[in-house]
Tab-separated table of C-alpha atoms in Angstrom:
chain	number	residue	atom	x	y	z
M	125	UNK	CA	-67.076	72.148	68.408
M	126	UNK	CA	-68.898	69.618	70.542
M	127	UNK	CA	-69.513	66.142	69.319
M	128	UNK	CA	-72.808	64.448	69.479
M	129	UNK	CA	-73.765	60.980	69.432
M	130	UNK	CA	-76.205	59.091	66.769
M	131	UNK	CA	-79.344	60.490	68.637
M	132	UNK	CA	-79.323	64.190	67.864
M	133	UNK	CA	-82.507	64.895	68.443
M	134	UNK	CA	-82.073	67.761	71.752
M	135	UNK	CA	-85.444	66.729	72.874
M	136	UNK	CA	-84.600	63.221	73.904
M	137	UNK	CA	-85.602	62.488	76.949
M	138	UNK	CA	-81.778	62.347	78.825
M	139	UNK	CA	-78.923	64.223	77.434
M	140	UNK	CA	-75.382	63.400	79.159
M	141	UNK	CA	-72.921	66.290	78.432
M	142	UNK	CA	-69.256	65.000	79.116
M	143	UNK	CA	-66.322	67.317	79.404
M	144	UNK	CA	-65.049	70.333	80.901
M	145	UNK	CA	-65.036	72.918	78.236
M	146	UNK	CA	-67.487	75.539	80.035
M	147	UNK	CA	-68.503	76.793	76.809
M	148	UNK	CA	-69.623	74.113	75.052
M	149	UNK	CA	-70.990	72.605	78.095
M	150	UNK	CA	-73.394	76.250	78.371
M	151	UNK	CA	-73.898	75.547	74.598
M	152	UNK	CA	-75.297	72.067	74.880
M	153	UNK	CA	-77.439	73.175	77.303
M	154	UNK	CA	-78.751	76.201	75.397
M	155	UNK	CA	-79.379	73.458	72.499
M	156	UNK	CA	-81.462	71.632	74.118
M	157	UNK	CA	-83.391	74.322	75.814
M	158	UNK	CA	-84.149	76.744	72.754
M	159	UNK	CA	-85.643	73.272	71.185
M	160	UNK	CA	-88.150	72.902	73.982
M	161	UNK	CA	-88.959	76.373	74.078
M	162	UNK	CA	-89.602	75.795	70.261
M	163	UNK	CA	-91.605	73.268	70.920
M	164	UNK	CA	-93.538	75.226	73.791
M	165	UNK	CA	-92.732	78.774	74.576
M	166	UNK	CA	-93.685	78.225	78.613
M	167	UNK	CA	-90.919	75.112	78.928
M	168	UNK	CA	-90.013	75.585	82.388
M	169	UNK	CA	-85.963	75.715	82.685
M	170	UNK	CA	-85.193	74.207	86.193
M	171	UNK	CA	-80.877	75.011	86.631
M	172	UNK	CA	-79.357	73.437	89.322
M	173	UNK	CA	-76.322	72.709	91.324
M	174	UNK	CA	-75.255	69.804	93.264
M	175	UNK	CA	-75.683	71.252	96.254
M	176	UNK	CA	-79.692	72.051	95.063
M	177	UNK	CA	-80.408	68.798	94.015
M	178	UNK	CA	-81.279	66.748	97.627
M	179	UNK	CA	-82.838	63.253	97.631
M	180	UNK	CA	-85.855	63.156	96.509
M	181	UNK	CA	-85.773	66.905	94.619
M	182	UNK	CA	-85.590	65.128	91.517
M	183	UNK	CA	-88.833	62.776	92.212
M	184	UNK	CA	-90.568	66.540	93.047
M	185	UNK	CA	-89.080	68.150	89.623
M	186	UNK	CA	-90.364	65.072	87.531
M	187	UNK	CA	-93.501	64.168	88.798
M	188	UNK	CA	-96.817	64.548	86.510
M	189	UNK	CA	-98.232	68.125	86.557
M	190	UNK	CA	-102.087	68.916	86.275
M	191	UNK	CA	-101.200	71.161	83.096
M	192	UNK	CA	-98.939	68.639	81.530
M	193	UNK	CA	-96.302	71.378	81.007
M	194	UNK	CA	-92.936	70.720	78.873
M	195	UNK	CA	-89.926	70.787	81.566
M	196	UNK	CA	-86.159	70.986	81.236
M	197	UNK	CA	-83.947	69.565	84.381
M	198	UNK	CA	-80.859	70.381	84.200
M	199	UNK	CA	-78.061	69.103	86.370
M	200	UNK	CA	-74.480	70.666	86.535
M	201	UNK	CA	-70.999	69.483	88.219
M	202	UNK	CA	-73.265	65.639	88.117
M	203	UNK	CA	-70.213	64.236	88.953
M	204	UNK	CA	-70.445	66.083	92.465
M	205	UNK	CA	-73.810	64.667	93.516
M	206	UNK	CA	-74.245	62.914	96.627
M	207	UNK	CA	-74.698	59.030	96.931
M	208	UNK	CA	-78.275	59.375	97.718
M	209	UNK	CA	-79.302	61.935	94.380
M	210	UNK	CA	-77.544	59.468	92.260
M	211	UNK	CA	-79.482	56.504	92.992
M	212	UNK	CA	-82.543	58.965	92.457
M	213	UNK	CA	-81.171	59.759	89.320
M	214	UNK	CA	-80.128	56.562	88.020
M	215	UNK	CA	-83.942	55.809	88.832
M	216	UNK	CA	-85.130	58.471	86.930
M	217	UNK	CA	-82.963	57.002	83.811
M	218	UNK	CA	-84.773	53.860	84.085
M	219	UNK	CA	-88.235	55.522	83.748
M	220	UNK	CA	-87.738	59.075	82.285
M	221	UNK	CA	-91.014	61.395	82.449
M	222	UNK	CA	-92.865	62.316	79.402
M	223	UNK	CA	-92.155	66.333	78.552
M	224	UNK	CA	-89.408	66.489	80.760
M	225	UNK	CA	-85.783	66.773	79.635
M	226	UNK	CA	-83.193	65.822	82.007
M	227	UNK	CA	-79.430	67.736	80.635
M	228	UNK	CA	-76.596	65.720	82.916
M	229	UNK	CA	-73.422	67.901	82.969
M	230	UNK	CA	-70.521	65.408	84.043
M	231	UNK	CA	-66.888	66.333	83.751
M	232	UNK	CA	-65.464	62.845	82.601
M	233	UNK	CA	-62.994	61.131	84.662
M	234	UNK	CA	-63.230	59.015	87.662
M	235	UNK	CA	-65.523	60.538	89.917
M	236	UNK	CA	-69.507	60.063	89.593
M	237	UNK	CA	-68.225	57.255	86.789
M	238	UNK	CA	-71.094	55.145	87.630
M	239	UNK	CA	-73.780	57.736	87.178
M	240	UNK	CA	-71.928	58.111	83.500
M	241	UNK	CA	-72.346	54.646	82.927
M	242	UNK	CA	-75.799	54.503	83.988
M	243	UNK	CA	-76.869	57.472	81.697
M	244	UNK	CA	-74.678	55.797	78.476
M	245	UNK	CA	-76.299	52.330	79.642
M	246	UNK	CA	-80.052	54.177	79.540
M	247	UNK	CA	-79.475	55.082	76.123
M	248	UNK	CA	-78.448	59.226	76.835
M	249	UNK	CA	-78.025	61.418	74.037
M	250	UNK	CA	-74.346	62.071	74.614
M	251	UNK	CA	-72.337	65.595	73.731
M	252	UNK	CA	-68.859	65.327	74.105
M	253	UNK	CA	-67.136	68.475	75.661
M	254	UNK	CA	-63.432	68.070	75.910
M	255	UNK	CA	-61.221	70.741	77.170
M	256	UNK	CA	-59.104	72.304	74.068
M	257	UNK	CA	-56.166	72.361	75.071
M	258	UNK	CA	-54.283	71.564	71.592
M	259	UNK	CA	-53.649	74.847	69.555
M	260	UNK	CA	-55.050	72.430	66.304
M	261	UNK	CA	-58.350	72.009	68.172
M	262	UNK	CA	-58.473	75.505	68.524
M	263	UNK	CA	-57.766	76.282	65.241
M	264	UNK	CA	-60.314	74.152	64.486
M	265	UNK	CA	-63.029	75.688	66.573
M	266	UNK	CA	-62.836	78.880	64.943
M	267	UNK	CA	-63.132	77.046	61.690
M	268	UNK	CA	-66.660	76.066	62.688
M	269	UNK	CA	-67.572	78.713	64.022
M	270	UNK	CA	-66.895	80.680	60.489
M	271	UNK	CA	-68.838	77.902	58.898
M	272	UNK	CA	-70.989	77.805	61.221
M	273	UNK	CA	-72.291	81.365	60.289
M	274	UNK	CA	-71.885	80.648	56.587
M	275	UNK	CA	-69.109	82.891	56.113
M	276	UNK	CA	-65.631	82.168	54.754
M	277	UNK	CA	-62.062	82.683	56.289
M	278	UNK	CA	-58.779	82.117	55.247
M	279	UNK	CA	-56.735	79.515	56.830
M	280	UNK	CA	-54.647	82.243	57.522
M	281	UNK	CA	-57.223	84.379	58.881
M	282	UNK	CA	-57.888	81.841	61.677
M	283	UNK	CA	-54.571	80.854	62.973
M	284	UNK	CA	-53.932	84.682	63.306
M	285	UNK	CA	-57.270	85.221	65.019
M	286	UNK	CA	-55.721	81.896	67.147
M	287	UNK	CA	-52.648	83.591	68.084
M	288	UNK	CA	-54.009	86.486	68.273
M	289	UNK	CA	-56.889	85.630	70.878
M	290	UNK	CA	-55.242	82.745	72.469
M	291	UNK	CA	-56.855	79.371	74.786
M	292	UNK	CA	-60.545	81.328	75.933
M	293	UNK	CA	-63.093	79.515	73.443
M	294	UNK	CA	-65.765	82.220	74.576
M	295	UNK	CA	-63.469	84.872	72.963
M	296	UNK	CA	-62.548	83.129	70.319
M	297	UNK	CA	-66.533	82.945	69.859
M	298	UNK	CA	-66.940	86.368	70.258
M	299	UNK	CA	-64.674	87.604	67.640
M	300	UNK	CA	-65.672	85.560	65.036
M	301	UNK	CA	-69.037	87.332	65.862
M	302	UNK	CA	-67.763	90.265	65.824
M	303	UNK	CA	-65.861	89.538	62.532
M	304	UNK	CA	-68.771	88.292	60.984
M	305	UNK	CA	-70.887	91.139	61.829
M	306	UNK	CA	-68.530	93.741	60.952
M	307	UNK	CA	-67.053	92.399	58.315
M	308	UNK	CA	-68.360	91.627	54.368
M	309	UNK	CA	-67.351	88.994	51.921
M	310	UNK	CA	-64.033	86.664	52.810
M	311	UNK	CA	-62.203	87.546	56.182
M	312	UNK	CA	-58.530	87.462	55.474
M	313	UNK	CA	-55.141	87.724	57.794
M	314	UNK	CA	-55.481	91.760	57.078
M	315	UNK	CA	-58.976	92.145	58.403
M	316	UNK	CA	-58.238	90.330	61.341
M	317	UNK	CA	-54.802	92.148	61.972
M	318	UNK	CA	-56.847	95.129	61.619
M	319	UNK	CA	-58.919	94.150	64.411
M	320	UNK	CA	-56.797	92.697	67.120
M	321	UNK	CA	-52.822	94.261	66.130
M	322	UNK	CA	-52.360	94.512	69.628
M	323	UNK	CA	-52.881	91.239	70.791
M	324	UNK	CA	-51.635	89.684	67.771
M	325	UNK	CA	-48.273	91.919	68.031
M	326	UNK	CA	-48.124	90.404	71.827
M	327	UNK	CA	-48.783	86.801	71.100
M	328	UNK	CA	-46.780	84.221	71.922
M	329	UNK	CA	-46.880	82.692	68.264
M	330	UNK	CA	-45.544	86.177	67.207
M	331	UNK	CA	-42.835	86.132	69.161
M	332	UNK	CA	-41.579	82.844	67.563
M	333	UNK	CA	-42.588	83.844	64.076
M	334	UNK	CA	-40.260	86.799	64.595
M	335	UNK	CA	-37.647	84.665	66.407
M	336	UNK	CA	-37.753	81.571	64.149
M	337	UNK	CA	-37.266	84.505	60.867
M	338	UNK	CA	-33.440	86.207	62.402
M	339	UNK	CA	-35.540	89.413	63.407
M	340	UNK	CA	-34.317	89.702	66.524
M	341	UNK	CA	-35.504	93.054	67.258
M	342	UNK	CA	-38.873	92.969	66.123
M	343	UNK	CA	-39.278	89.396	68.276
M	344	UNK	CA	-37.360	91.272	71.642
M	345	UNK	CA	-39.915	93.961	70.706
M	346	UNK	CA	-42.884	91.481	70.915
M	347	UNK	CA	-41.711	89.543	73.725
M	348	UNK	CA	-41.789	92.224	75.697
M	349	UNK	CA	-45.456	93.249	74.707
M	350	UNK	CA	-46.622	90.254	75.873
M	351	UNK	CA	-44.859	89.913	78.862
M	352	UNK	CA	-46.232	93.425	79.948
M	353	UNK	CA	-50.103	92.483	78.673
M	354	UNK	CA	-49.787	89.459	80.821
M	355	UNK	CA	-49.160	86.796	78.637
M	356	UNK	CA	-47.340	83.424	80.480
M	357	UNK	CA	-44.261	82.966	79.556
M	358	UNK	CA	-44.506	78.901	79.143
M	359	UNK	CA	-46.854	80.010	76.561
M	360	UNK	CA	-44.174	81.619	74.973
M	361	UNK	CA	-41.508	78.785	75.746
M	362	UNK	CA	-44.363	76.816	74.219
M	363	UNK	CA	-44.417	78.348	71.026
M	364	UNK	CA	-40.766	78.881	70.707
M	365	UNK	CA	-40.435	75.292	70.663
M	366	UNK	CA	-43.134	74.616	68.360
M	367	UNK	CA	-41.493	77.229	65.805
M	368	UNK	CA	-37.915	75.530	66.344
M	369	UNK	CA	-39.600	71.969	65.842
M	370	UNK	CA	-41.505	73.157	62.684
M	371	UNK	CA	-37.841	74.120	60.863
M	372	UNK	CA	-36.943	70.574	61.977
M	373	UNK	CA	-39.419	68.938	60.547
M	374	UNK	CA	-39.355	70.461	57.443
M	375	UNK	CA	-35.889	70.647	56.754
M	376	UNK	CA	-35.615	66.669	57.123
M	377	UNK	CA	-38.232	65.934	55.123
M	378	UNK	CA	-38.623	64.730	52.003
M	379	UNK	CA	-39.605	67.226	49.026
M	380	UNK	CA	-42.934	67.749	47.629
M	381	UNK	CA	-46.231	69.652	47.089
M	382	UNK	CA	-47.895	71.356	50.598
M	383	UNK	CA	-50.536	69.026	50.974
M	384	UNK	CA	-48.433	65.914	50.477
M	385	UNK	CA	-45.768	67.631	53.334
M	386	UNK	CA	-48.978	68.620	55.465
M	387	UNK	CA	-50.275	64.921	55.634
M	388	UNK	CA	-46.806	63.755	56.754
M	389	UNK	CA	-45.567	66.161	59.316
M	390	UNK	CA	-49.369	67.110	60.447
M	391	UNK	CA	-49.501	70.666	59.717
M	392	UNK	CA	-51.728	72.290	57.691
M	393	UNK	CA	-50.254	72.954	54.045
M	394	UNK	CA	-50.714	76.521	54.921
M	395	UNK	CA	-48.248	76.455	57.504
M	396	UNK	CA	-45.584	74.545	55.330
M	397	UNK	CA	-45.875	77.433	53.397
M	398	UNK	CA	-44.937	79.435	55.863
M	399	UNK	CA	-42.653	77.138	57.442
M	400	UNK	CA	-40.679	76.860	53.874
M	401	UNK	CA	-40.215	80.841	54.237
M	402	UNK	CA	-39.112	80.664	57.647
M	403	UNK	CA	-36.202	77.842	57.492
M	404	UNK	CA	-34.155	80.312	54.883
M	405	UNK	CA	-30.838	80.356	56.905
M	406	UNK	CA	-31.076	77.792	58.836
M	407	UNK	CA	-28.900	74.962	59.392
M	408	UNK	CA	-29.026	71.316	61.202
M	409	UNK	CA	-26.953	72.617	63.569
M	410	UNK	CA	-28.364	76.329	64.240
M	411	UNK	CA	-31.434	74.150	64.595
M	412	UNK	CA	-30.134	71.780	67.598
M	413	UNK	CA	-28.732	75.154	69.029
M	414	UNK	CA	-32.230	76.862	68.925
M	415	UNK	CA	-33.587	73.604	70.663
M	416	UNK	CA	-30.981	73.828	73.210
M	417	UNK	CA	-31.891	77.745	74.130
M	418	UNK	CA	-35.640	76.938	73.759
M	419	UNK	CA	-35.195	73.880	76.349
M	420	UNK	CA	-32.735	76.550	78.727
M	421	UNK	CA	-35.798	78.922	79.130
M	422	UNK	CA	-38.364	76.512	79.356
M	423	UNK	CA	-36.295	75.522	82.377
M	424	UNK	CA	-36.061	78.965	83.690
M	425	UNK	CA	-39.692	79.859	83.770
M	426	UNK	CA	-40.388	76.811	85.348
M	427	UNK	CA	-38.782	77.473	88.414
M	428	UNK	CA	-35.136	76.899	87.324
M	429	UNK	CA	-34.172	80.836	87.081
M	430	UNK	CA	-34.864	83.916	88.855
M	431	UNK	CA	-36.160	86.030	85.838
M	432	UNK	CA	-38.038	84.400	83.270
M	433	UNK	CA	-37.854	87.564	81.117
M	434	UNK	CA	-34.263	87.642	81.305
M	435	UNK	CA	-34.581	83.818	80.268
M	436	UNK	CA	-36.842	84.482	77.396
M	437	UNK	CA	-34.610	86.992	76.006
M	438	UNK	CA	-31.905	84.961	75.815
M	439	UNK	CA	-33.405	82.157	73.929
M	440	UNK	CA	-35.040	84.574	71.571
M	441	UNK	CA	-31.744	85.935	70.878
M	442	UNK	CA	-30.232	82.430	70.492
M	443	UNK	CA	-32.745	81.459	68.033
M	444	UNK	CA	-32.553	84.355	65.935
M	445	UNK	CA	-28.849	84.275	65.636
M	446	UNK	CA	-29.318	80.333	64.669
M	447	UNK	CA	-31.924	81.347	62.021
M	448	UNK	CA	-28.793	82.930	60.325
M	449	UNK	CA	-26.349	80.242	60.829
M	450	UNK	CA	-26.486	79.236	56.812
M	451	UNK	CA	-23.614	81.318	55.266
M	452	UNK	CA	-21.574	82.665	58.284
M	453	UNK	CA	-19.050	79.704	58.431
């Protein structure tokens, strides 16, 4: 979810959207838009590229109208604008026009940083946009987006949906839509298993829930899936290695309720949960194996081998044998 500043309102008269998360960048624009159209229902919506905004279009968009009508400017890729817009825009922040909403979509970073500055500096209404590229900021979108409907879903029921759907936040969007509309009272792991079994059964996280449990089989059978729907196989490296660390980290630590474990190791208390199931079999040792296989492919799908399948299968097979380790001497 996109954070805002202290001035909310989406009427104020510059808004400075920073990030590169296409979705929420669309979002803040539709935010502010829909509130001027609220406000009058023939807002003219002027969308524009770098390329579209020449010196002295700006002064044209801006200037006083015989009809006094509301107007929404908005400017994507901002960082991209030539020397000559910017110091028209960086005008325009020092004197913004009555009824006319400027939207300033800026992708962070180095390049256009003065314009950034100049907007913060003016006072902007600011909606942070970051790119989610953690799995917990994902799993945290879908939260909101669930609450942001008013409808409840189990921890359980996201992180599957997660896995499930994988990185693209617009599809992530779009099935808690469709969940939501579909779907009455609580959503739970079944519904949503219900819904997407085949791209849960081939997601990476699957794979390594099958791996990190000794089911060698069923993860060989997953891996497989997903390689053959198109899933990348760092993602699945990726996950590997976050199942493998998760048996780690619980194994050393210190005993105690979920939510006490969660705040120390960072996981949800959900996922110790699961974790706890998981680690049956597992030793210190099967666990610095598994490390050593997941490490191996990682290497081999990065370049370092000429069959990343073949690479993948071999560390799944490693880890599921080290799963088992406790009891075979």
């Amino acid at each position: 979810m996109a954070r805002k500043t202290a001035n909310d309102d989406p009427l104020a008269p510059v808004t400075l959207a920073v990030g590169q998360e296409d979705l929420l960048l669309d979002r803040a624009v539709q935010e502010v838009v829909a509130a001027a159209k609220a406000a009058d229902a023939d807002t003219d919506v002027r969308d524009l590229t770098p390329d579209q905004l020449q010196p002295g279009t700006l002064a044209e968009l801006t200037s006083p109208s015989l009809f006094a009508e509301r107007k929404v400017v908005v400017v994507r890729n901002a960082q991209d604008l030539s020397a000559d817009t910017i110091k028209d825009v960086k005008a325009y922040l020092g004197a913004p026009a009555e009824e006319i909403t400027l939207v300033l979509l800026h992708a962070g970073g180095a390049k256009g940083k003065g314009l950034l500055d100049a907007a913060r500096k003016a006072g902007a209404r600011e909606v942070a946009c970051p790119k989610m590229t953690k799995p917990a900021d994902r799993l945290a979108f879908v939260r909101g987006e669930f609450r942001g409907t008013g409808r409840s879903a189990t921890p359980e029921a996201c992180q599957a949906l997660v896995d499930a759907i994988g990185s693209d936040l617009r599809e992530l969007a779009s099935a808690v839509s469709q969940l939501v509309a579909d779907v009455e009272g609580t959503i739970d792991e079944a519904v949503v298993g219900r819904y997407y079994t085949g791209r849960a059964e081939a997601s990476s996280f699957t794979v390594a829930d099958r791996a990190v449990e000794g089911r060698a089989a069923e993860a060989l059978e997953a891996l497989r899936w997903s390689l053959s729907t198109g899933v990348a196989p760092v993602l699945i490296t990726s996950a590997l290695a976050q199942g493998v660390r998760a048996i780690g980290k619980l194994s050393s630590a210190r005993g105690g309720r979920p939510a006490d474990l969660a705040r120390e190791l960072g996981m949800p208390p959900w996922k110790i949960d699961r974790v706890r199931q998981q680690m049956r079999g597992w030793t210190p040792d099967g666990v610095s194996v598994a490390l050593r296989a997941v490490a191996e492919a990682d290497a081999g799908v990065k370049g370092g081998g000429d069959d990343p399948g073949y690479a993948l299968e071999k560390a799944v097979v490693a880890i599921a044998r080290a799963a088992r380790s406790r009891g075979r001497g």
